[in-house]
Coordinates of C-alpha atoms and ligand atoms in Angstrom, one line a residue:
M1 CA 0.5 18.2 -27.0
D2 CA -0.7 18.7 -23.4
M3 CA 2.4 17.6 -21.7
I4 CA 6.0 16.3 -22.6
I5 CA 8.0 14.3 -20.2
K6 CA 11.7 15.2 -21.1
N7 CA 15.0 13.3 -20.5
G8 CA 13.6 10.6 -18.5
T9 CA 14.4 6.8 -18.8
V10 CA 11.2 4.9 -19.7
V11 CA 11.0 1.5 -18.2
N12 CA 8.7 -1.2 -19.6
A13 CA 8.5 -4.7 -18.9
S14 CA 10.2 -5.4 -22.2
G15 CA 13.2 -2.9 -21.5
S16 CA 14.4 0.5 -20.7
F17 CA 15.4 3.4 -22.9
R18 CA 15.9 7.2 -22.8
A19 CA 13.2 9.1 -24.3
D20 CA 10.7 11.9 -24.1
V21 CA 7.1 11.2 -23.8
G22 CA 4.3 13.2 -25.2
V23 CA 0.8 13.2 -23.9
R24 CA -2.5 14.5 -25.4
D25 CA -6.2 14.1 -24.3
G26 CA -5.1 11.5 -21.6
K27 CA -3.2 9.4 -24.1
I28 CA 0.5 8.8 -24.8
V29 CA 0.9 10.0 -28.3
C30 CA 4.6 10.2 -29.1
I31 CA 7.6 8.4 -27.7
A32 CA 10.8 9.7 -29.3
E33 CA 14.5 10.5 -28.5
S34 CA 13.5 14.3 -28.6
I35 CA 10.1 15.9 -28.8
E36 CA 10.1 19.5 -29.8
A37 CA 8.1 21.6 -27.3
G38 CA 6.3 23.5 -29.9
S39 CA 3.2 25.3 -28.4
C40 CA 3.2 22.8 -25.4
E41 CA 3.8 24.7 -22.2
N42 CA 3.6 21.8 -19.8
I43 CA 7.3 20.4 -19.9
I44 CA 8.2 18.2 -17.2
D45 CA 11.9 17.5 -16.6
A46 CA 12.5 14.0 -15.6
S47 CA 16.4 13.9 -15.9
G48 CA 17.8 11.3 -13.6
K49 CA 14.3 9.9 -13.1
L50 CA 12.5 6.7 -14.2
V51 CA 9.2 7.0 -16.3
L52 CA 7.2 4.2 -15.4
P53 CA 3.6 2.7 -16.4
G54 CA 1.3 3.4 -13.3
A55 CA 0.9 0.3 -11.3
I56 CA -2.3 -1.8 -11.3
D57 CA -3.3 -3.2 -8.0
A58 CA -5.4 -6.2 -9.1
H59 CA -6.5 -7.1 -5.3
T60 CA -8.1 -4.5 -3.0
H61 CA -11.1 -4.6 -0.6
L62 CA -12.4 -1.0 -0.2
A63 CA -15.2 -0.4 2.0
M64 CA -15.8 -4.1 2.2
P65 CA -18.1 -5.4 4.9
F66 CA -15.9 -8.1 6.6
G67 CA -15.0 -9.4 10.0
G68 CA -18.0 -7.8 11.8
T69 CA -16.9 -4.1 10.2
V70 CA -16.2 -2.4 7.2
S71 CA -12.7 -2.0 5.9
S72 CA -11.6 1.5 6.7
D73 CA -10.6 2.8 3.2
D74 CA -13.7 3.9 1.2
Y75 CA -13.4 4.3 -2.6
F76 CA -12.0 7.6 -2.3
A77 CA -9.5 7.2 0.5
G78 CA -8.3 3.8 -1.0
T79 CA -7.8 5.3 -4.5
R80 CA -6.3 8.5 -3.1
A81 CA -3.8 6.2 -1.4
A82 CA -3.3 4.3 -4.4
A83 CA -2.5 7.4 -6.5
C84 CA 0.1 8.5 -4.0
G85 CA 1.9 5.3 -4.2
G86 CA 2.0 5.2 -8.0
T87 CA -1.0 2.8 -8.6
T88 CA -3.2 4.2 -11.3
T89 CA -5.8 1.4 -11.6
V90 CA -7.4 -0.7 -8.8
F91 CA -9.4 -3.8 -8.9
D92 CA -11.9 -4.1 -6.2
F93 CA -13.9 -7.2 -5.1
A94 CA -17.5 -6.7 -5.3
L95 CA -19.1 -9.2 -2.9
Q96 CA -22.2 -10.9 -4.5
D97 CA -25.3 -11.0 -2.4
F98 CA -27.2 -14.1 -2.1
G99 CA -29.7 -14.2 -4.9
E100 CA -27.9 -11.4 -6.8
K101 CA -26.9 -11.7 -10.5
M102 CA -23.2 -11.0 -10.9
T103 CA -23.7 -7.8 -13.1
D104 CA -26.0 -6.5 -10.4
T105 CA -23.4 -6.9 -7.9
V106 CA -20.9 -4.9 -10.2
K107 CA -23.5 -2.2 -10.8
R108 CA -24.2 -1.9 -7.1
R109 CA -20.7 -1.4 -6.3
D110 CA -19.9 0.9 -9.2
A111 CA -22.7 3.3 -7.8
L112 CA -20.6 3.6 -4.8
C113 CA -17.4 3.7 -6.4
A114 CA -18.0 5.9 -9.5
P115 CA -18.7 9.2 -7.5
D116 CA -15.5 8.6 -5.3
A117 CA -12.8 7.0 -7.3
A118 CA -9.6 9.1 -7.6
V119 CA -8.0 6.7 -10.1
D120 CA -9.2 4.1 -12.7
Y121 CA -10.9 1.1 -11.3
S122 CA -12.5 -2.2 -12.2
F123 CA -14.0 -5.1 -10.2
H124 CA -13.9 -8.9 -9.7
V125 CA -16.9 -10.5 -8.5
A126 CA -16.5 -12.4 -5.3
V127 CA -19.0 -15.2 -5.9
K128 CA -21.2 -16.5 -3.0
D129 CA -24.3 -18.0 -4.8
V130 CA -24.6 -20.0 -8.1
E131 CA -28.0 -21.5 -7.5
N132 CA -31.3 -20.7 -9.3
G133 CA -29.6 -19.8 -12.5
L134 CA -27.0 -17.5 -11.0
L135 CA -24.2 -19.5 -12.2
D136 CA -25.2 -18.5 -15.8
S137 CA -25.1 -14.8 -15.0
L138 CA -21.1 -15.1 -15.2
E139 CA -21.6 -14.9 -19.0
E140 CA -23.4 -11.5 -18.8
C141 CA -20.8 -10.2 -16.5
V142 CA -18.2 -11.1 -18.7
K143 CA -19.8 -9.2 -21.6
Y144 CA -20.3 -6.3 -19.4
G145 CA -16.6 -5.8 -18.9
V146 CA -16.0 -7.9 -15.7
P147 CA -14.6 -11.2 -16.9
S148 CA -13.0 -12.3 -13.5
F149 CA -14.4 -13.9 -10.5
K150 CA -13.1 -15.0 -7.1
V151 CA -14.0 -18.0 -5.0
F152 CA -13.1 -18.3 -1.4
M153 CA -12.3 -21.7 0.1
V154 CA -12.6 -20.1 3.5
Y155 CA -14.6 -17.7 5.5
D156 CA -18.4 -18.0 6.2
F157 CA -19.1 -17.1 2.6
G158 CA -16.7 -19.6 1.1
V159 CA -17.8 -21.9 -1.5
T160 CA -18.0 -25.7 -1.3
D161 CA -15.6 -27.8 -3.6
G162 CA -18.5 -28.7 -5.9
V163 CA -19.6 -24.9 -6.3
F164 CA -15.9 -24.2 -7.0
Y165 CA -15.7 -26.8 -9.7
R166 CA -18.9 -25.8 -11.3
V167 CA -17.7 -22.1 -11.5
L168 CA -14.5 -23.4 -13.2
Q169 CA -16.6 -25.2 -15.7
K170 CA -18.6 -22.2 -16.4
A171 CA -15.6 -20.0 -16.8
K172 CA -14.2 -22.4 -19.3
E173 CA -17.4 -22.1 -21.4
V174 CA -17.8 -18.5 -21.2
G175 CA -14.1 -17.3 -21.2
A176 CA -13.8 -15.9 -17.7
L177 CA -10.9 -16.2 -15.3
I178 CA -11.5 -17.8 -11.8
E179 CA -9.4 -16.6 -8.8
V180 CA -9.1 -18.5 -5.7
H181 CA -8.3 -17.7 -2.1
A182 CA -7.0 -21.1 -1.3
E183 CA -6.8 -22.4 2.5
N184 CA -8.4 -25.5 3.7
N185 CA -11.4 -24.3 5.7
E186 CA -11.9 -27.7 7.5
L187 CA -8.4 -27.5 8.9
V188 CA -8.5 -24.0 9.8
N189 CA -11.6 -24.5 11.9
T190 CA -10.4 -27.6 13.4
L191 CA -7.0 -26.1 14.5
T192 CA -8.7 -22.9 15.6
K193 CA -11.1 -24.7 18.0
Q194 CA -8.1 -26.7 19.4
Y195 CA -6.1 -23.6 20.2
L196 CA -9.0 -21.8 21.6
S197 CA -10.0 -24.7 23.9
E198 CA -6.3 -24.8 25.1
G199 CA -6.5 -21.0 26.0
K200 CA -4.1 -20.3 23.1
T201 CA -5.6 -17.1 22.0
S202 CA -2.9 -14.6 20.9
A203 CA -2.2 -13.5 17.3
W204 CA 0.5 -16.2 17.0
Y205 CA -2.2 -18.7 16.9
H206 CA -3.8 -17.1 13.9
Y207 CA -0.8 -18.3 12.2
M208 CA -0.6 -21.7 13.9
S209 CA -4.2 -22.3 12.8
R210 CA -3.4 -21.5 9.3
P211 CA 0.2 -22.8 8.9
E212 CA 2.1 -23.7 5.6
F213 CA 0.3 -27.0 4.8
V214 CA -3.2 -25.6 5.2
E215 CA -2.6 -23.3 2.4
G216 CA -0.3 -25.5 0.3
E217 CA -2.9 -28.4 0.3
A218 CA -5.6 -26.0 -0.9
D219 CA -3.4 -24.5 -3.7
E220 CA -2.6 -28.3 -4.8
R221 CA -6.5 -29.1 -4.8
A222 CA -7.4 -25.9 -6.4
I223 CA -4.8 -26.5 -9.3
Q224 CA -5.9 -30.0 -9.6
W225 CA -9.5 -28.9 -10.3
A226 CA -8.3 -26.3 -12.8
K227 CA -6.5 -28.8 -14.8
A228 CA -9.5 -31.3 -14.7
S229 CA -11.9 -28.4 -15.9
G230 CA -9.6 -27.0 -18.4
A231 CA -10.1 -23.5 -17.1
P232 CA -7.2 -21.1 -16.2
L233 CA -6.8 -20.2 -12.7
Y234 CA -5.2 -17.1 -10.8
I235 CA -4.3 -17.9 -7.1
V236 CA -4.5 -14.8 -5.2
H237 CA -2.0 -13.9 -2.4
L238 CA 0.2 -16.9 -2.5
A239 CA 2.2 -17.1 0.7
N240 CA 3.6 -20.7 1.0
K241 CA 6.5 -22.9 -0.4
Q242 CA 4.3 -25.9 -1.1
G243 CA 1.9 -23.7 -3.2
V244 CA 4.8 -22.1 -5.1
E245 CA 6.0 -25.4 -6.0
A246 CA 2.7 -26.6 -7.2
V247 CA 2.2 -23.6 -9.2
T248 CA 5.7 -24.1 -10.9
K249 CA 4.9 -27.6 -11.7
A250 CA 1.5 -26.7 -13.2
K251 CA 3.2 -24.0 -15.4
D252 CA 5.9 -26.4 -16.3
E253 CA 3.3 -28.8 -17.5
G254 CA 1.7 -26.2 -19.7
Y255 CA -1.4 -25.2 -17.6
K256 CA -2.5 -21.7 -17.4
I257 CA -2.1 -21.3 -13.5
Y258 CA -1.2 -17.7 -12.6
A259 CA 0.1 -16.7 -9.2
E260 CA -0.2 -13.4 -7.4
T261 CA 1.7 -12.6 -4.1
C262 CA 1.7 -9.6 -2.0
P263 CA 4.7 -7.3 -0.6
Q264 CA 3.7 -8.3 3.0
Y265 CA 4.6 -11.8 2.3
L266 CA 8.0 -10.8 0.9
E267 CA 8.9 -8.3 3.8
F268 CA 7.4 -10.0 7.0
T269 CA 7.4 -13.5 8.2
S270 CA 5.2 -15.3 10.8
D271 CA 7.6 -13.9 13.6
V272 CA 5.5 -10.6 13.4
Y273 CA 2.6 -12.5 15.1
K274 CA 4.9 -12.7 18.2
R275 CA 5.0 -9.0 18.5
D276 CA 2.9 -7.0 20.9
D277 CA 1.1 -5.5 17.9
G278 CA 0.9 -8.9 16.2
R279 CA -2.8 -8.5 15.7
N280 CA -2.2 -5.6 13.3
F281 CA -0.5 -7.9 11.0
V282 CA -3.4 -10.5 10.9
C283 CA -4.6 -11.3 7.5
S284 CA -5.3 -14.4 5.7
P285 CA -3.3 -16.3 4.6
P286 CA -0.9 -15.3 7.2
M287 CA 2.6 -14.5 6.8
K288 CA 4.7 -17.7 6.8
G289 CA 8.1 -18.8 7.7
K290 CA 11.4 -17.7 6.1
E291 CA 11.5 -20.8 4.0
S292 CA 8.4 -19.9 2.3
Q293 CA 9.3 -16.2 2.0
D294 CA 12.5 -17.3 0.2
A295 CA 10.6 -19.6 -2.2
I296 CA 8.3 -16.8 -3.2
W297 CA 11.3 -14.4 -3.8
E298 CA 12.8 -17.2 -6.0
A299 CA 9.7 -17.8 -7.9
I300 CA 9.5 -14.1 -8.6
R301 CA 13.0 -14.0 -10.0
R302 CA 12.3 -16.9 -12.3
G303 CA 8.9 -15.7 -13.3
D304 CA 6.5 -18.2 -11.9
I305 CA 5.0 -15.4 -9.9
D306 CA 3.0 -13.5 -12.3
T307 CA 1.8 -10.4 -10.3
I308 CA 2.2 -8.5 -7.0
A309 CA -1.0 -6.9 -5.6
T310 CA -1.7 -5.7 -2.0
D311 CA -4.9 -7.4 -0.9
H312 CA -5.4 -3.8 0.8
C313 CA -8.0 -4.3 3.4
P314 CA -7.2 -2.1 6.4
F315 CA -9.1 -1.9 9.8
Q316 CA -8.5 0.7 12.5
S317 CA -6.5 -0.1 15.5
A318 CA -9.5 -0.2 17.8
E319 CA -11.0 -2.9 15.5
K320 CA -7.9 -4.9 15.5
D321 CA -8.0 -4.6 19.3
W322 CA -11.3 -6.7 19.4
G323 CA -8.9 -9.6 19.2
I324 CA -6.3 -8.8 22.0
N325 CA -7.6 -11.8 23.9
D326 CA -8.9 -13.9 21.0
F327 CA -7.3 -14.0 17.5
T328 CA -10.6 -15.0 15.9
K329 CA -12.1 -11.7 16.8
I330 CA -9.4 -9.9 14.8
P331 CA -10.6 -8.5 11.4
N332 CA -8.4 -10.1 8.8
G333 CA -6.6 -7.5 6.5
C334 CA -3.9 -4.8 6.3
A335 CA -3.3 -1.7 4.6
G336 CA -0.8 -1.6 1.5
I337 CA -2.3 0.0 -1.5
E338 CA 0.2 3.0 -1.3
N339 CA 3.2 0.8 -0.6
M340 CA 3.4 -1.8 -3.3
Y341 CA 4.9 -0.1 -6.1
P342 CA 7.4 1.7 -4.0
Y343 CA 8.3 -1.3 -2.2
M344 CA 8.9 -3.5 -5.4
L345 CA 10.8 -0.6 -7.1
S346 CA 13.0 -0.1 -4.0
A347 CA 13.6 -4.0 -4.2
A348 CA 14.7 -3.5 -7.8
G349 CA 17.0 -0.7 -6.7
E350 CA 18.4 -3.0 -4.1
G351 CA 19.1 -5.6 -7.1
K352 CA 16.7 -8.1 -5.7
I353 CA 15.0 -7.9 -8.9
T354 CA 15.2 -5.6 -12.1
F355 CA 13.2 -2.5 -12.7
E356 CA 11.7 -4.2 -15.6
Q357 CA 10.5 -7.1 -13.5
A358 CA 9.0 -4.7 -11.1
V359 CA 7.1 -3.3 -13.9
K360 CA 5.9 -6.4 -15.4
L361 CA 4.7 -7.7 -11.9
C362 CA 3.0 -4.7 -10.8
S363 CA 1.7 -3.3 -14.2
E364 CA 2.1 -5.1 -17.4
N365 CA 1.1 -8.5 -16.3
P366 CA -1.9 -7.5 -14.3
A367 CA -3.0 -5.5 -17.3
K368 CA -2.7 -8.4 -19.6
I369 CA -4.1 -11.2 -17.4
F370 CA -7.2 -9.2 -16.4
G371 CA -7.6 -7.6 -20.0
C372 CA -7.0 -3.8 -19.4
K373 CA -6.1 -3.1 -23.0
D374 CA -5.2 0.5 -22.5
K375 CA -2.9 0.1 -19.3
G376 CA 0.2 -1.7 -18.4
V377 CA 3.0 0.0 -20.7
I378 CA 4.4 3.3 -21.8
A379 CA 3.5 3.0 -25.5
V380 CA 1.7 5.1 -28.1
G381 CA -1.9 4.7 -27.9
K382 CA -2.0 3.7 -24.3
D383 CA -3.4 5.8 -21.4
A384 CA -1.1 8.1 -19.9
D385 CA -1.1 6.6 -16.6
I386 CA 2.6 7.5 -15.6
V387 CA 4.7 7.5 -12.6
I388 CA 7.9 9.6 -12.5
Y389 CA 10.2 7.7 -9.9
D390 CA 13.3 9.1 -8.4
P391 CA 15.6 6.1 -7.8
Q392 CA 17.8 8.0 -5.3
L393 CA 15.1 9.5 -3.1
D394 CA 15.3 8.0 0.5
F395 CA 11.8 7.4 2.1
T396 CA 10.7 5.9 5.3
I397 CA 7.3 4.9 5.6
T398 CA 5.2 6.4 8.5
N399 CA 1.5 6.5 8.7
D400 CA 1.3 10.3 8.8
K401 CA 2.7 10.4 5.4
M402 CA 0.4 7.9 4.0
H403 CA -2.9 8.9 2.3
S404 CA -5.1 6.0 3.6
D405 CA -7.7 6.5 6.3
C406 CA -6.4 3.8 8.3
D407 CA -4.8 5.0 11.7
H408 CA -1.9 2.6 11.4
T409 CA 0.4 0.8 9.0
I410 CA 2.2 -2.5 9.2
W411 CA 4.8 -0.7 7.0
E412 CA 5.7 1.8 9.8
G413 CA 9.5 2.4 9.8
I414 CA 10.2 0.4 6.6
K415 CA 13.1 2.3 4.7
L416 CA 13.0 2.5 1.0
H417 CA 15.5 3.6 -1.5
G418 CA 13.7 5.4 -4.4
Y419 CA 10.2 6.7 -4.3
P420 CA 7.6 8.1 -6.8
V421 CA 7.6 11.8 -7.1
Q422 CA 4.8 12.2 -9.7
T423 CA 1.9 10.2 -10.6
Y424 CA -0.5 11.0 -13.6
S425 CA -3.8 9.4 -14.2
R426 CA -4.7 9.6 -18.0
G427 CA -2.6 12.7 -18.2
R428 CA -3.7 14.4 -15.2
L429 CA -1.3 15.1 -12.2
V430 CA -2.8 13.2 -9.2
Y431 CA 0.3 13.1 -6.8
D432 CA 3.0 15.5 -6.6
N433 CA 6.0 15.1 -4.1
G434 CA 3.9 13.9 -0.9
E435 CA 0.8 15.7 -1.8
F436 CA -2.4 14.2 -3.3
L437 CA -3.6 16.7 -6.1
G438 CA -6.3 14.2 -7.6
E439 CA -10.0 14.6 -7.5
R440 CA -12.9 12.6 -6.2
G441 CA -14.9 11.0 -9.1
W442 CA -11.9 11.4 -11.6
G443 CA -11.5 7.6 -11.9
K444 CA -13.3 5.8 -14.5
F445 CA -14.6 2.3 -14.8
V446 CA -12.2 0.2 -16.9
K447 CA -14.0 -2.4 -19.1
C448 CA -11.9 -5.5 -19.2
S449 CA -11.8 -8.1 -21.9
L450 CA -9.9 -11.4 -21.9
K451 CA -10.3 -11.9 -25.6
Ligands
LIG1 O1 -6.9 -11.1 5.3 C1 -7.5 -10.7 4.3 N1 -6.9 -11.1 3.3 N2 -8.6 -10.0 4.2 C2 -9.2 -9.9 2.9 C3 -10.0 -10.8 2.5 C4 -9.3 -11.9 1.7 O2 -9.1 -13.0 2.2 O3 -8.7 -11.6 0.7
LIG2 ZN1 -8.4 -13.8 0.2
LIG3 ZN1 -8.0 -10.2 -0.5

């Protein structure tokens, strides 16, 4: 064996148990009460520690052209930060160009990602254009290993209701999964115009122009179309109570509606937009009121939220500053790729959820939903994507300790109880006690299959 992790407590979504874990050639090859060292010289003592499957961040935007600039973490910086927060697989949104086949979108972004990625990665295609036969190119992309596609109901590249519905119909036909960014574009534009004309330009009006009902209504509409088309639907970055209720209802009725939320909605409320640095928190959908936050936590506890992901899309302070006098000029998005697993595990340590739930939300469920067959669980035959976690280690997040290229973090000063001490990507140590030890280009493209 290449490595044996001894005396730790293995935590999977299905339960926790004391065991040694043996690794060979990047795979978990043995899990037993005690594994003899034999000729293995790499013995890791995990006494008092938890041994977890690496997290899968199903929602990131690396080097993404957006908001008049490009998000500030490229594929290396973003995946380096991921590794240091216990995330061993990231999904990036590959934004389709007009006139481009979906597989070509993936190949174009993979050419950038492959030389740089420090952990494993896959893609979702963000769909812009389905005309002139491009809708049919979904099928080829599914076969290529990218079976998930996102539609935006907002932004200048958002799709019309009709296109969204056609994409759902095609997904049903070819076995794809459609993700949606649900906000009502017409209402966002109307409210934005109103506030700007009244001289209301601070970051607070980013929230006011995209309040709870703007997202909730779009969630309900998206779910309605998924039901009508018979296709499953994955709602990304769910952040409001009305939407949570719609998801719960649809699940209770037996529909395959998945919901993702992000740590920022669990930690912050819309009050952040009243702060002097409120623009740094600008993302869409925005943080909502306490009632929504409580509803999301409740839904997590009862299992109606399926996954946690980050929506990592950082922009430098100088870029956020473009919107000091006009919230519409603030590039939308925040950093979080290094904070998700530590945040959710710390919440488990505090008793808000269990450690098994944290693992399910951050690792097992994204692996299952997006079809990463070799990931998401500590089990024989799976990739040795392993996090060793010290549940007693106190950690205060400060940007100087983060491994992103962004010059600030909305997580500054947040205190966590418990923190990852080591991350292994396919058996290779990539993070050790504060230090990135990985390698540019180590990460491999993960072919996904929903079959
Ligand atoms: O503000 C955000 N979320 N920026 C990234 C793009 C998106 O909407 O997911
Ligand atoms: Zn989005
Ligand atoms: Zn996003």
